[in-house]
Structure formats: structure tokens, C-alpha cells
mmCIF file with all atom_site columns, C-alpha atoms and ligand atoms in Angstrom:
data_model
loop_
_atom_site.group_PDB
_atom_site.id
_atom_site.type_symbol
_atom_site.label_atom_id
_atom_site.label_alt_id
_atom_site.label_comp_id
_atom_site.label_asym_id
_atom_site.label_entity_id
_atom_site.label_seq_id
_atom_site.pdbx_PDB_ins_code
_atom_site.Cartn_x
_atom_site.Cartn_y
_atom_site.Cartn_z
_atom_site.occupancy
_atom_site.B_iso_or_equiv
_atom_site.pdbx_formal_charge
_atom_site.auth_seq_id
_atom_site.auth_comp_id
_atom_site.auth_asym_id
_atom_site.auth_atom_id
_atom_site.pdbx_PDB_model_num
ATOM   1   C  CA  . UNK A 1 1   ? 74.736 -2.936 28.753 1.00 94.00 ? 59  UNK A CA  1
ATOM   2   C  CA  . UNK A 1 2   ? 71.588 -1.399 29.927 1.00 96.00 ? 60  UNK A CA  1
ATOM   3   C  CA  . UNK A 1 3   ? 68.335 -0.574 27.491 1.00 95.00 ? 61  UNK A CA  1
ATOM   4   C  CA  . UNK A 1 4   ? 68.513 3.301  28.617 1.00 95.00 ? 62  UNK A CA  1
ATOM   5   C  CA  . UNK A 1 5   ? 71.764 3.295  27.570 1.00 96.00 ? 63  UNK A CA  1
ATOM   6   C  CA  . UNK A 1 6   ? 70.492 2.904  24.160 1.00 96.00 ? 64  UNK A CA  1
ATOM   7   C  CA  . UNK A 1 7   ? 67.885 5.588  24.432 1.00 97.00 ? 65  UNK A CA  1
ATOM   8   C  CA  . UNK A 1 8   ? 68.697 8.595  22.330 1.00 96.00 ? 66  UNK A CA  1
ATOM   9   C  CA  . UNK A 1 9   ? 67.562 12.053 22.656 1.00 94.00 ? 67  UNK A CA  1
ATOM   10  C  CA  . UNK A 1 10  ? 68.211 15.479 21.073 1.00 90.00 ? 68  UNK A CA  1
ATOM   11  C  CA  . UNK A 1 11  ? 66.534 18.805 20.225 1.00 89.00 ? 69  UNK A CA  1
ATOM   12  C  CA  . UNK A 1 12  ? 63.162 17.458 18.728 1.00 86.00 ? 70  UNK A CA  1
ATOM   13  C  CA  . UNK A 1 13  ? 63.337 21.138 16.360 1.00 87.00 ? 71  UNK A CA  1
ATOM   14  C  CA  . UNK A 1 14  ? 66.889 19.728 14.924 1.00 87.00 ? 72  UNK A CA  1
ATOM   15  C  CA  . UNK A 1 15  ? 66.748 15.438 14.720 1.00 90.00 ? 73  UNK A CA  1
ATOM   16  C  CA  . UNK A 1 16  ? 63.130 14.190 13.488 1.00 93.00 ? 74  UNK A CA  1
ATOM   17  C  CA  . UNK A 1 17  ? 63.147 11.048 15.520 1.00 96.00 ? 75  UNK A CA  1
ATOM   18  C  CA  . UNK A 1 18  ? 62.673 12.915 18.918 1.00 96.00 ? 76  UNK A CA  1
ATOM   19  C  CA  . UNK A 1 19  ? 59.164 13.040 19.977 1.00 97.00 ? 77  UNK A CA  1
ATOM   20  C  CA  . UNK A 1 20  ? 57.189 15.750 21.019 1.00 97.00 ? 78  UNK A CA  1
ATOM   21  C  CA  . UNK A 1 21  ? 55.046 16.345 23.874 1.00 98.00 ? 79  UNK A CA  1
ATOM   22  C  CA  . UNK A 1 22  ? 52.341 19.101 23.601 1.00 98.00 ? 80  UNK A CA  1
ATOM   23  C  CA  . UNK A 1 23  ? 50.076 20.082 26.615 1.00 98.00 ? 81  UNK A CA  1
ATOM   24  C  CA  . UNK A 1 24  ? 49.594 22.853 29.029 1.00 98.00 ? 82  UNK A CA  1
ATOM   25  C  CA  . UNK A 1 25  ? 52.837 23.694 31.323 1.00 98.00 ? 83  UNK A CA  1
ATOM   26  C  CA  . UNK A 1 26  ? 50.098 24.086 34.121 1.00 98.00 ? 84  UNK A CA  1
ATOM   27  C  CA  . UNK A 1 27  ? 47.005 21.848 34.302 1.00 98.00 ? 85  UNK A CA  1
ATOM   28  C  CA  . UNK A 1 28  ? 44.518 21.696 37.077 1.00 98.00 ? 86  UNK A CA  1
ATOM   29  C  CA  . UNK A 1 29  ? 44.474 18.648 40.112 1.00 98.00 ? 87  UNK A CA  1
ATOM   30  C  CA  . UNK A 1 30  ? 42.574 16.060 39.040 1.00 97.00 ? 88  UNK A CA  1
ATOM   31  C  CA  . UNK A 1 31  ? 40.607 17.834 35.630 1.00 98.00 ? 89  UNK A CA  1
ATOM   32  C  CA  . UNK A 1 32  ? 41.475 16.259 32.435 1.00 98.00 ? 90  UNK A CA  1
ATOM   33  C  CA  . UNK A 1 33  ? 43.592 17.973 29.783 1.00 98.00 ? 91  UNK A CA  1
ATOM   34  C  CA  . UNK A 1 34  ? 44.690 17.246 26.225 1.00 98.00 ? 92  UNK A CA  1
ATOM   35  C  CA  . UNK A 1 35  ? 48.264 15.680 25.528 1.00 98.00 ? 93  UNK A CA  1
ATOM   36  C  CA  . UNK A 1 36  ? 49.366 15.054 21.822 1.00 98.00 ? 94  UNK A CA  1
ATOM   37  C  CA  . UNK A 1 37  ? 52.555 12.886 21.203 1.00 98.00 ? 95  UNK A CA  1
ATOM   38  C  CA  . UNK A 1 38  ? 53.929 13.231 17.552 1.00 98.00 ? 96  UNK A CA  1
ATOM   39  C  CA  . UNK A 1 39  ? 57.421 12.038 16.338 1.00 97.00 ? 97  UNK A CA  1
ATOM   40  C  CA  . UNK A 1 40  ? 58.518 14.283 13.040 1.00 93.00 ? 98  UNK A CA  1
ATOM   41  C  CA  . UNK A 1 41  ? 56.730 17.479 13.963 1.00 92.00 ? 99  UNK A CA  1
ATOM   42  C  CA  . UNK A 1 42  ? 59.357 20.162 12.685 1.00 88.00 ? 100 UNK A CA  1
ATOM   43  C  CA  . UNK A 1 43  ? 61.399 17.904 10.149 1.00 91.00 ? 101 UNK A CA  1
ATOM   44  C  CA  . UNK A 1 44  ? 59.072 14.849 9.060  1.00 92.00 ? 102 UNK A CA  1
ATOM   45  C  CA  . UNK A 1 45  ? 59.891 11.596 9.340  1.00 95.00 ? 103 UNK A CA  1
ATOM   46  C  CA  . UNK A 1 46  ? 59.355 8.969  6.937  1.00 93.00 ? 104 UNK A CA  1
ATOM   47  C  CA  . UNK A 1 47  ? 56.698 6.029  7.423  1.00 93.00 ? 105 UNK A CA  1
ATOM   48  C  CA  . UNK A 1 48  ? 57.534 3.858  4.403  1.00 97.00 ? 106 UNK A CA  1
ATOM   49  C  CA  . UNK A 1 49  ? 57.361 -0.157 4.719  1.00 98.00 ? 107 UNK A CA  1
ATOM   50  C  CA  . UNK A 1 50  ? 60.806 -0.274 5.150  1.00 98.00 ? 108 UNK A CA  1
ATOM   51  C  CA  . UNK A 1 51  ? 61.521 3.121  7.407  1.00 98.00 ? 109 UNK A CA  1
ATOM   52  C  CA  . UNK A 1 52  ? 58.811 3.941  9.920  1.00 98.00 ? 110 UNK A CA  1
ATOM   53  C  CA  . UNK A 1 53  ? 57.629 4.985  13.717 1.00 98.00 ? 111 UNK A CA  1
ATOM   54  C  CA  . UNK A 1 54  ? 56.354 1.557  14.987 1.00 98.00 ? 112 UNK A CA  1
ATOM   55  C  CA  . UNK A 1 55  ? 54.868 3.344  18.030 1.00 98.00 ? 113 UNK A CA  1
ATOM   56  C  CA  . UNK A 1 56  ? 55.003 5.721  21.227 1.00 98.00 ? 114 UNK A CA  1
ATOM   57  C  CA  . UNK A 1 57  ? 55.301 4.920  24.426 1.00 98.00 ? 115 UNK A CA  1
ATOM   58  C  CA  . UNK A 1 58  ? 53.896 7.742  26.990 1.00 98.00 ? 116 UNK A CA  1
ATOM   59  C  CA  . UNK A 1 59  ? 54.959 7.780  31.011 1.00 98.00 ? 117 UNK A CA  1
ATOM   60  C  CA  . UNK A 1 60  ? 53.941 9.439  34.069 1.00 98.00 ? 118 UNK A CA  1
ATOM   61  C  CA  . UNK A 1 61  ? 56.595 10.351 36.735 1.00 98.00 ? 119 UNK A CA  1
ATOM   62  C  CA  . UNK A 1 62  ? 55.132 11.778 39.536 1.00 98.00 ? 120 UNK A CA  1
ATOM   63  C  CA  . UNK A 1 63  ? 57.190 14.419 41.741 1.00 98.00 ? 121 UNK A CA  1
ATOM   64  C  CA  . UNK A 1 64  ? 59.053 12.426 44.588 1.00 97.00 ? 122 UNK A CA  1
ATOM   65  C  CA  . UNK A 1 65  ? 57.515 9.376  43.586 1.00 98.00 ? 123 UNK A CA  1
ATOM   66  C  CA  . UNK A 1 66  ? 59.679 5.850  43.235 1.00 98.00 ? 124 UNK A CA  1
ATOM   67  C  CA  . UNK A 1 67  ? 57.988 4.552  39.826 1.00 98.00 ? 125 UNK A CA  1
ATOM   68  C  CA  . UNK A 1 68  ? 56.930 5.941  36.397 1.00 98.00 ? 126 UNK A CA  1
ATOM   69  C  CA  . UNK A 1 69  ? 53.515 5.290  35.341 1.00 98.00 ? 127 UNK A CA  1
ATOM   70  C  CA  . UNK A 1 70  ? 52.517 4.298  31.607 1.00 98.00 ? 128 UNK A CA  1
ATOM   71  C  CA  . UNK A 1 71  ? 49.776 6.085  30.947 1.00 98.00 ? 129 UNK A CA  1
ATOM   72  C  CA  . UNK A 1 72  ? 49.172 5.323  26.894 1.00 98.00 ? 130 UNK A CA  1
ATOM   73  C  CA  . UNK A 1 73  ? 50.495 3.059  24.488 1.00 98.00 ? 131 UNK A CA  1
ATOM   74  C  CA  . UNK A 1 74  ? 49.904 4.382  20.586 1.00 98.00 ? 132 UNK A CA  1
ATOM   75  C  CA  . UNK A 1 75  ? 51.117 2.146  17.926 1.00 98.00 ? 133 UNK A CA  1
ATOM   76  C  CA  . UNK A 1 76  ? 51.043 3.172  13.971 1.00 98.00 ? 134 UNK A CA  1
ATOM   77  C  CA  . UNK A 1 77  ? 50.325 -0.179 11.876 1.00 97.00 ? 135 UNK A CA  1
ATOM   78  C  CA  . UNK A 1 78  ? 50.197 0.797  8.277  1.00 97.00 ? 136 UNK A CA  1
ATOM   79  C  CA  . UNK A 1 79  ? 52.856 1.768  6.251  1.00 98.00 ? 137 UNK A CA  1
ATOM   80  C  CA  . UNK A 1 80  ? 51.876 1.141  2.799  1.00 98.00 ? 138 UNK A CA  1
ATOM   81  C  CA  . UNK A 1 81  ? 52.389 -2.805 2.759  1.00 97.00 ? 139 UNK A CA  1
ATOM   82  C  CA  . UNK A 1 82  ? 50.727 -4.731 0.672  1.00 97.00 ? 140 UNK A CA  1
ATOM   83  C  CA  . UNK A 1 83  ? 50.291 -7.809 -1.076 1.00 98.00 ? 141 UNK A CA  1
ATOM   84  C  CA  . UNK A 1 84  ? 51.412 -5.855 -4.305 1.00 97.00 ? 142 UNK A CA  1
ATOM   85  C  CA  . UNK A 1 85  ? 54.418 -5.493 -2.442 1.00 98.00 ? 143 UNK A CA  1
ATOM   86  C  CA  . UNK A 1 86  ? 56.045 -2.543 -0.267 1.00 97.00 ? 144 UNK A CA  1
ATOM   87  C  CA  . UNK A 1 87  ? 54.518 0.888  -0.177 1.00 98.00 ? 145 UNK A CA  1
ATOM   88  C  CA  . UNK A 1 88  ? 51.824 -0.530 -2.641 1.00 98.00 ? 146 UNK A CA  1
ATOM   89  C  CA  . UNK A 1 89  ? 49.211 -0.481 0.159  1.00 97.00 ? 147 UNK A CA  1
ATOM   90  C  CA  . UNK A 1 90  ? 45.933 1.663  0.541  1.00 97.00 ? 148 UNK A CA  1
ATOM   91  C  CA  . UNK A 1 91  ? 47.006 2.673  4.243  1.00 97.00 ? 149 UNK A CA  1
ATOM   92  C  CA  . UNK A 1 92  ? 49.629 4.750  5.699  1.00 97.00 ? 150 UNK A CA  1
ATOM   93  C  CA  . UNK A 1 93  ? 49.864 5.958  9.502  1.00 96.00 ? 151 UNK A CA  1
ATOM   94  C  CA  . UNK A 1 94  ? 51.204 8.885  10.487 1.00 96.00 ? 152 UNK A CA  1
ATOM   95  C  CA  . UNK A 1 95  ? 52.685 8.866  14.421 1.00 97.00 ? 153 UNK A CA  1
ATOM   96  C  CA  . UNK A 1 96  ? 50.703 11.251 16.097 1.00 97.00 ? 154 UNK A CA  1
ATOM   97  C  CA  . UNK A 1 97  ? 48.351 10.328 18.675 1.00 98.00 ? 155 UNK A CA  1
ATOM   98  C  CA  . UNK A 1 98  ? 46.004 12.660 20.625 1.00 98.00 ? 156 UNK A CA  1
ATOM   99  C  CA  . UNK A 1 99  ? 44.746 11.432 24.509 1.00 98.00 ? 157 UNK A CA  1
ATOM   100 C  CA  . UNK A 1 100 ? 42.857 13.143 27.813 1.00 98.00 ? 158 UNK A CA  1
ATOM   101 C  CA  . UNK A 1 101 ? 44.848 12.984 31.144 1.00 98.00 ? 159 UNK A CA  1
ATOM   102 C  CA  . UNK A 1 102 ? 44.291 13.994 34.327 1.00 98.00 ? 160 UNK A CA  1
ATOM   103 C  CA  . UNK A 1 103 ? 46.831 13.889 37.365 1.00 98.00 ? 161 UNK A CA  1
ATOM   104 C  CA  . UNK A 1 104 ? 46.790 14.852 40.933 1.00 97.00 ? 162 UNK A CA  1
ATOM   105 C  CA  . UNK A 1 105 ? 50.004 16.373 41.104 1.00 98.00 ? 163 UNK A CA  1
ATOM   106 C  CA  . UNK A 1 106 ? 52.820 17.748 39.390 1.00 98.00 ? 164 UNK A CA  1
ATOM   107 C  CA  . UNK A 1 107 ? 55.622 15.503 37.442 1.00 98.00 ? 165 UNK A CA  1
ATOM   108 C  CA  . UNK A 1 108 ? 56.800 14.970 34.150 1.00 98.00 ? 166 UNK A CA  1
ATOM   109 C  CA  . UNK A 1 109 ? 55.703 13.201 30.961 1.00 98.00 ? 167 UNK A CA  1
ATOM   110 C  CA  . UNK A 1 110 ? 58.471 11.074 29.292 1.00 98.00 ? 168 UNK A CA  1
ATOM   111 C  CA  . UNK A 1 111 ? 57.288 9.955  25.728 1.00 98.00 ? 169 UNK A CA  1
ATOM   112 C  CA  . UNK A 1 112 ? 59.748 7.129  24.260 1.00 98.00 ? 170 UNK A CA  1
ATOM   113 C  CA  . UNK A 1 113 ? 59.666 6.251  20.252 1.00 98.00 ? 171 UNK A CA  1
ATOM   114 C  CA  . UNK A 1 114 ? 60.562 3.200  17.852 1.00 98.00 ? 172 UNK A CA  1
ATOM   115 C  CA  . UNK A 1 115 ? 61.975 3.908  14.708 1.00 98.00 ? 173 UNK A CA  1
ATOM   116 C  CA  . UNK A 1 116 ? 62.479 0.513  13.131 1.00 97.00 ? 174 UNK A CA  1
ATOM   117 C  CA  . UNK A 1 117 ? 65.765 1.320  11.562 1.00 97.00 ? 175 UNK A CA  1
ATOM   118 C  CA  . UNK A 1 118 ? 66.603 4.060  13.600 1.00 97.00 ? 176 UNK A CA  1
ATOM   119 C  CA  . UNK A 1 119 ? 65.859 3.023  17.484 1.00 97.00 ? 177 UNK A CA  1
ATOM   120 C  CA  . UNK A 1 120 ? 64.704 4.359  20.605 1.00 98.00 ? 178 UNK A CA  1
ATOM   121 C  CA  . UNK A 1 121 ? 64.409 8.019  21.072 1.00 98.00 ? 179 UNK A CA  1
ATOM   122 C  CA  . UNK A 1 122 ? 63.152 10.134 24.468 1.00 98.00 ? 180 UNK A CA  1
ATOM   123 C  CA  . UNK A 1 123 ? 61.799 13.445 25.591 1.00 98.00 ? 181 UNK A CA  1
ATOM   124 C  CA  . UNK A 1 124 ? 60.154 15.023 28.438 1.00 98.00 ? 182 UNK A CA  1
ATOM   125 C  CA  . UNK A 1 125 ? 57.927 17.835 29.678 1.00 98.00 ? 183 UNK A CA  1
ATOM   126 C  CA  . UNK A 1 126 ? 56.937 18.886 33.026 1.00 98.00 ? 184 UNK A CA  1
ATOM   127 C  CA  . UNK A 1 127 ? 54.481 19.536 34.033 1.00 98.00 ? 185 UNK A CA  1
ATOM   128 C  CA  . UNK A 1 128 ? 53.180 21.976 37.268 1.00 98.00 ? 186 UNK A CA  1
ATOM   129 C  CA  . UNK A 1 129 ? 49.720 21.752 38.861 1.00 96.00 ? 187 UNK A CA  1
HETATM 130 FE FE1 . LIG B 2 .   ? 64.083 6.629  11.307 1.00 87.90 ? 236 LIG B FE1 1
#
């Protein structure tokens, strides 16, 4: 058994665990452009205490090269505990997370979220410079 075997992925428009990856198609060498990462963009997703997105991962893999590259780690903390008990809390997080990046050649960014109940789910978007 192998973790990526456990990775899931679908169409993010049809199963709300998938995350999605939102940036230009073509960015320019080495100038910094907006990425946002968001799991439950077309169907939401639930962040209760018991049934949320714990975080998302983000990864760089250039063209042709041997490794991927993390390039942001966003985690959501608050999901409505409390002391008062669950989903009694002031705070909830919602898992969207918006970061500058700049590369110096093309590749493609892999975004990998936690569901606590629900697992690991993948995307990806390429990107052309
Ligand atoms: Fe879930």
C-alpha cells in the first residue's frame, strides 16, 4: 500500500472535496501572480467540529524536473469548537486560502486536501510561461 494510492480525485464541479486551483493559464518568468486554493467552490463543503477541511497542501512541479516543490501550506483551525461543546464556538474557517507566486518556468500546480472524515483529495493545473 502506497499513500497516493489513497489520493482521490474527481471533477471538482461534481464531488465537493476536490480542490480548486485558480490562477492565470499563462503567467510571466519570474513576476508574481495570484493563486487561490479553495475546497467546496461549486457544491460547499461542510466545516462542522465533527466534518471539516483540516488543510491544503499546494506543490510546484516544474517541467522536466525530478522533484515537486511545496510552495504553501494553509491550514483551517476553527470549526465551531468550544468549551460549550461542538459547533458552540465563536469561530468557523472556511478553506480557502489566497497566496503570490512567482516561477521561472512552466509546470503544474498540484493542490492536495484533508477532509477529516472524508480523506485525501488532488487536483492540478498547468501552468505555461
Ligand atoms: Fe468531507
Amino acid at each position: 500500500m502506497k499513500l497516493g494510492e489513497k489520493i482521490q480525485s474527481a471533477d471538482w464541479k461534481a464531488e465537493k472535496h476536490v480542490p480548486v486551483i485558480e490562477c492565470p493559464d499563462q503567467v510571466e518568468k519570474d513576476k508574481f501572480f495570484q493563486v487561490k486554493v479553495s475546497v467546496g467552490k461549486e457544491i460547499p463543503h461542510p466545516n462542522t467540529t465533527e466534518h471539516h477541511i483540516r488543510w491544503i497542501d499546494v506543490y510546484f512541479q516544474p517541467e522536466g524536473d525530478k522533484f515537486v516543490y511545496q510552495v504553501g501550506h494553509f491550514e483551517f483551525s476553527a470549526h465551531g469548537e468550544s468549551a460549550k461543546g461542538a459547533n458552540q464556538g465563536p469561530a468557523y474557517t472556511h478553506s480557502e486560502a489566497l497566496f503570490s507566486l512567482k516561477v521561472n518556468g512552466p509546470g503544474t500546480l498540484i493542490a492536495l486536501s484533508l477532509c477529516n472524515i472524508h480523506g485525501l483529495w488532488e487536483n492540478s493545473k498547468a501552468i505555461t510561461v
